[in-house]
Short mmCIF file of C-alpha atoms in Angstrom, two decimals:
data_model
loop_
_atom_site.label_atom_id
_atom_site.label_comp_id
_atom_site.label_asym_id
_atom_site.label_seq_id
_atom_site.Cartn_x
_atom_site.Cartn_y
_atom_site.Cartn_z
CA UNK A 19 -9.57 14.10 9.76
CA UNK A 20 -7.71 13.68 6.46
CA UNK A 21 -9.16 12.69 3.09
CA UNK A 22 -7.60 11.10 0.01
CA UNK A 23 -9.87 11.76 -2.97
CA UNK A 24 -9.37 10.18 -6.38
CA UNK A 25 -11.56 11.69 -9.10
CA UNK A 26 -12.07 10.21 -12.57
CA UNK A 27 -8.46 9.09 -12.84
CA UNK A 28 -7.23 7.96 -16.27
CA UNK A 29 -3.74 6.49 -16.57
CA UNK A 30 -1.84 5.07 -19.55
CA UNK A 31 1.54 3.48 -20.23
CA UNK A 32 3.79 3.65 -23.27
CA UNK A 33 4.37 0.37 -25.11
CA UNK A 34 6.02 -0.62 -28.37
CA UNK A 35 2.54 -0.61 -29.91
CA UNK A 36 1.85 2.90 -28.61
CA UNK A 37 0.07 4.36 -25.62
CA UNK A 38 -2.28 1.98 -23.81
CA UNK A 39 -4.90 3.19 -21.34
CA UNK A 40 -4.92 1.14 -18.12
CA UNK A 41 -7.12 3.14 -15.74
CA UNK A 42 -10.36 4.28 -17.32
CA UNK A 43 -11.95 6.66 -14.85
CA UNK A 44 -11.36 5.63 -11.24
CA UNK A 45 -13.11 7.57 -8.48
CA UNK A 46 -12.66 6.75 -4.81
CA UNK A 47 -12.62 8.64 -1.50
CA UNK A 48 -10.78 7.36 1.59
CA UNK A 49 -11.03 9.02 5.00
CA UNK A 50 -8.78 8.70 8.03
CA UNK A 51 -9.21 5.39 9.81
CA UNK A 52 -10.95 3.68 6.88
CA UNK A 53 -9.76 0.54 5.12
CA UNK A 54 -10.73 0.15 1.47
CA UNK A 55 -9.91 -3.18 -0.16
CA UNK A 56 -9.53 -3.37 -3.94
CA UNK A 57 -9.94 -6.82 -5.43
CA UNK A 58 -9.87 -7.92 -9.04
CA UNK A 59 -8.33 -10.28 -11.59
CA UNK A 60 -4.77 -10.06 -12.84
CA UNK A 61 -4.20 -7.23 -15.29
CA UNK A 62 -7.20 -5.21 -14.16
CA UNK A 63 -5.10 -2.15 -13.20
CA UNK A 64 -4.95 -2.44 -9.41
CA UNK A 65 -1.19 -1.98 -9.14
CA UNK A 66 -1.30 0.76 -11.77
CA UNK A 67 -3.56 2.71 -9.42
CA UNK A 68 -1.05 2.31 -6.59
CA UNK A 69 1.93 3.32 -8.73
CA UNK A 70 0.15 6.32 -10.25
CA UNK A 71 -0.79 7.69 -6.83
CA UNK A 72 2.78 7.21 -5.62
CA UNK A 73 4.22 8.95 -8.69
CA UNK A 74 5.98 6.24 -10.67
CA UNK A 75 7.26 7.91 -13.86
CA UNK A 76 6.26 5.01 -16.13
CA UNK A 77 2.58 5.77 -15.60
CA UNK A 78 1.07 8.74 -17.45
CA UNK A 79 -1.91 10.43 -15.80
CA UNK A 80 -3.92 11.68 -18.77
CA UNK A 81 -6.84 13.14 -16.82
CA UNK A 82 -8.41 13.20 -13.39
CA UNK A 83 -7.17 14.34 -9.98
CA UNK A 84 -5.81 12.94 -6.74
CA UNK A 85 -6.30 15.25 -3.77
CA UNK A 86 -4.88 14.85 -0.27
CA UNK A 87 -6.66 17.21 2.09
CA UNK A 88 -7.46 19.37 -0.92
CA UNK A 89 -3.85 19.50 -2.20
CA UNK A 90 -3.13 18.23 -5.71
CA UNK A 91 -0.96 15.13 -5.28
CA UNK A 92 -0.28 14.86 -9.00
CA UNK A 93 1.58 18.18 -8.93
CA UNK A 94 3.95 16.89 -6.24
CA UNK A 95 7.30 15.16 -6.69
CA UNK A 96 7.56 11.65 -5.26
CA UNK A 97 9.31 12.81 -2.07
CA UNK A 98 6.73 15.56 -1.62
CA UNK A 99 3.96 12.97 -1.76
CA UNK A 100 5.66 11.05 1.04
CA UNK A 101 6.09 14.23 3.08
CA UNK A 102 2.41 15.02 2.55
CA UNK A 103 1.51 11.69 4.17
CA UNK A 104 1.37 9.00 1.47
CA UNK A 105 3.10 5.64 1.88
CA UNK A 106 3.39 2.82 -0.67
CA UNK A 107 4.12 -0.71 0.53
CA UNK A 108 5.47 -2.21 -2.67
CA UNK A 109 4.49 -5.55 -4.15
CA UNK A 110 8.16 -6.24 -4.87
CA UNK A 111 10.35 -4.31 -2.39
CA UNK A 112 13.74 -3.48 -3.88
CA UNK A 113 17.17 -4.22 -2.44
CA UNK A 114 19.45 -1.29 -1.61
CA UNK A 115 23.03 -2.59 -1.34
CA UNK A 116 25.39 -0.60 0.85
CA UNK A 117 22.65 1.13 2.88
CA UNK A 118 21.87 -0.32 6.30
CA UNK A 119 18.32 -0.48 7.60
CA UNK A 120 19.34 1.75 10.52
CA UNK A 121 20.70 4.50 8.27
CA UNK A 122 17.84 4.23 5.81
CA UNK A 123 15.10 4.44 8.44
CA UNK A 124 16.58 7.44 10.28
CA UNK A 125 17.44 9.30 7.06
CA UNK A 126 13.94 8.74 5.70
CA UNK A 127 12.30 9.80 8.97
CA UNK A 128 14.40 12.97 9.00
CA UNK A 129 13.40 13.79 5.42
CA UNK A 130 9.72 13.20 6.18
CA UNK A 131 9.58 15.25 9.39
CA UNK A 132 12.06 17.96 8.45
CA UNK A 133 14.17 17.26 11.51
CA UNK A 134 16.13 14.31 12.86
CA UNK A 135 14.52 12.24 15.62
CA UNK A 136 16.36 12.19 18.93
CA UNK A 137 18.72 9.22 19.11
CA UNK A 138 17.41 7.76 22.36
CA UNK A 139 13.71 7.99 21.46
CA UNK A 140 14.30 6.78 17.90
CA UNK A 141 16.34 3.76 18.99
CA UNK A 142 13.56 2.80 21.40
CA UNK A 143 10.86 3.22 18.74
CA UNK A 144 12.79 1.11 16.22
CA UNK A 145 13.49 -1.64 18.74
CA UNK A 146 9.86 -1.84 19.85
CA UNK A 147 8.56 -1.83 16.27
CA UNK A 148 10.94 -4.65 15.33
CA UNK A 149 9.87 -6.66 18.37
CA UNK A 150 6.21 -6.21 17.46
CA UNK A 151 6.95 -7.51 13.96
CA UNK A 152 8.97 -10.41 15.37
CA UNK A 153 12.11 -9.22 13.54
CA UNK A 154 15.52 -10.10 14.89
CA UNK A 155 17.40 -6.99 16.02
CA UNK A 156 20.29 -7.89 13.70
CA UNK A 157 18.11 -6.81 10.78
CA UNK A 158 18.86 -3.21 11.77
CA UNK A 159 22.49 -3.61 10.70
CA UNK A 160 21.78 -5.42 7.43
CA UNK A 161 21.49 -3.65 4.08
CA UNK A 162 17.97 -2.73 3.03
CA UNK A 163 16.21 -5.90 1.81
CA UNK A 164 19.51 -7.41 0.69
CA UNK A 165 19.30 -11.17 1.13
CA UNK A 166 15.90 -10.86 2.81
CA UNK A 167 13.29 -13.52 2.18
CA UNK A 168 9.96 -12.43 0.70
CA UNK A 169 8.36 -12.44 4.14
CA UNK A 170 11.24 -10.47 5.66
CA UNK A 171 10.93 -7.82 2.95
CA UNK A 172 7.23 -7.41 3.70
CA UNK A 173 7.93 -7.08 7.43
CA UNK A 174 10.52 -4.42 6.63
CA UNK A 175 7.86 -2.52 4.65
CA UNK A 176 5.48 -2.57 7.60
CA UNK A 177 8.32 -1.55 9.92
CA UNK A 178 8.63 1.61 7.82
CA UNK A 179 4.87 2.07 7.93
CA UNK A 180 4.80 1.98 11.73
CA UNK A 181 7.77 4.31 12.14
CA UNK A 182 6.91 6.87 9.45
CA UNK A 183 3.26 7.29 10.53
CA UNK A 184 1.69 8.28 7.17
CA UNK A 185 -1.82 9.63 6.77
CA UNK A 186 -2.62 7.04 4.09
CA UNK A 187 -1.00 3.73 3.20
CA UNK A 188 -1.32 2.02 -0.16
CA UNK A 189 -0.64 -1.68 0.35
CA UNK A 190 0.05 -3.33 -3.00
CA UNK A 191 -0.46 -7.07 -2.54
CA UNK A 192 1.29 -7.02 0.82
CA UNK A 193 -0.03 -10.54 1.44
CA UNK A 194 1.74 -12.09 -1.57
CA UNK A 195 4.42 -14.61 -0.63
CA UNK A 196 3.52 -14.69 3.06
CA UNK A 197 2.91 -17.84 5.05
CA UNK A 198 0.17 -17.89 7.67
CA UNK A 199 2.35 -16.74 10.56
CA UNK A 200 3.96 -13.91 8.59
CA UNK A 201 0.55 -12.82 7.30
CA UNK A 202 -0.72 -12.51 10.87
CA UNK A 203 2.32 -10.51 12.00
CA UNK A 204 2.21 -8.14 9.02
CA UNK A 205 -1.55 -7.64 9.36
CA UNK A 206 -1.17 -6.86 13.05
CA UNK A 207 1.36 -4.18 12.11
CA UNK A 208 -1.05 -2.54 9.68
CA UNK A 209 -3.82 -2.64 12.29
CA UNK A 210 -1.53 -1.05 14.90
CA UNK A 211 -0.61 1.78 12.54
CA UNK A 212 -4.27 2.39 11.84
CA UNK A 213 -5.30 2.34 15.49
CA UNK A 214 -2.39 4.43 16.76
CA UNK A 215 -2.24 7.04 14.01
CA UNK A 216 -5.72 7.09 12.47
CA UNK A 217 -4.21 6.01 9.16
CA UNK A 218 -6.41 5.31 6.16
CA UNK A 219 -5.58 2.27 4.02
CA UNK A 220 -6.00 1.26 0.39
CA UNK A 221 -5.42 -2.49 0.42
CA UNK A 222 -4.89 -4.18 -2.94
CA UNK A 223 -5.24 -7.95 -2.93
CA UNK A 224 -6.35 -10.98 -4.93
CA UNK A 225 -7.45 -13.03 -1.95
CA UNK A 226 -9.67 -12.75 1.07
CA UNK A 227 -7.24 -14.33 3.52
CA UNK A 228 -5.64 -11.01 4.53
CA UNK A 229 -9.12 -9.57 5.03
CA UNK A 230 -9.61 -12.00 7.90
CA UNK A 231 -6.94 -10.05 9.77
CA UNK A 232 -7.41 -6.55 8.34
CA UNK A 233 -11.14 -5.91 8.34
CA UNK A 234 -12.20 -3.70 5.41
CA UNK A 235 -14.84 -1.01 5.75
CA UNK A 236 -15.38 -1.09 2.00
CA UNK A 237 -14.58 -3.57 -0.77
CA UNK A 238 -14.29 -2.49 -4.40
CA UNK A 239 -14.21 -4.78 -7.43
CA UNK A 240 -11.71 -3.68 -10.07
CA UNK A 241 -12.15 -4.92 -13.66
CA UNK A 242 -10.70 -3.51 -16.89
CA UNK A 243 -9.30 -0.38 -15.30
CA UNK A 244 -12.27 0.77 -13.30
CA UNK A 245 -14.37 0.05 -10.21
CA UNK A 246 -17.39 -1.97 -11.27
CA UNK A 247 -18.91 -2.76 -7.86
CA UNK A 248 -18.56 -1.71 -4.23
CA UNK A 249 -19.89 -2.98 -0.93
CA UNK A 250 -18.96 -4.04 2.56
CA UNK A 251 -16.87 -6.95 3.77
CA UNK A 252 -19.56 -9.37 2.61
CA UNK A 253 -18.66 -8.55 -1.00
CA UNK A 254 -15.23 -10.11 -0.48
CA UNK A 255 -16.86 -13.31 0.74
CA UNK A 256 -19.05 -13.41 -2.36
CA UNK A 257 -15.99 -12.93 -4.58
CA UNK A 258 -14.31 -15.83 -2.82
CA UNK A 259 -17.26 -18.05 -3.77
CA UNK A 260 -18.06 -16.72 -7.24
CA UNK A 261 -14.83 -15.18 -8.55
CA UNK A 262 -14.77 -12.33 -11.06
CA UNK A 263 -16.17 -14.13 -14.09
CA UNK A 264 -19.60 -12.45 -13.99
CA UNK A 265 -18.03 -9.00 -13.79
CA UNK A 266 -15.65 -9.79 -16.63
CA UNK A 267 -18.51 -11.02 -18.82
CA UNK A 268 -20.48 -7.83 -18.10
CA UNK A 269 -17.53 -5.61 -19.02
CA UNK A 270 -16.84 -7.61 -22.18
CA UNK A 271 -20.36 -7.04 -23.43
CA UNK A 272 -20.62 -3.41 -22.32
#
């Protein structure tokens, strides 16, 4: 079993007004096979947590640790974090003109595993994964995310997730911009990856609708850069009814 352990993480960004602290002491432990949902209002720092774990250079970790099976993630380069078993499904996947999906997927898989997958097995795996995600096979020849709709970009992210087989996936608002059918397909892909590979998931979302398809083991409420409450799936239902206003009032008066 693998463990992703975040301990008292503080993260800031540089602005024209100076350094601004966004994360103010986040601690969280995720084990293999677990799904942890993080919910909170806009601007609470949820995406900052995702980007800091992944190694985005715009986010400065000022204190705290992130350990993957005891190894210090924060000392790793971005590619080393991926090789160690971390995967970030981005809120806004970027276009990569001139690079086909086929070339990107195989090159990335080779970099992650340290050796190229066999052509026959790899072609079969890609075809089956695309069929499961209800993606037309012509997507394999198109440039990465170029001209893709929002839903197509999210399916392409989950295609990578299924093929790369990470230990832990960080899903940053994967449900944004998805219609009901696409949400179901994408959620099924996440569930398959978890069932087949024992993957742990950190699912960042504003809404409970994706949690109807991806059942969380734990739900954490994120306000003003820190976790202010945790519970089971029932906490998400309460948030749907009550919102975050009571938590925000508590933090404002703290």
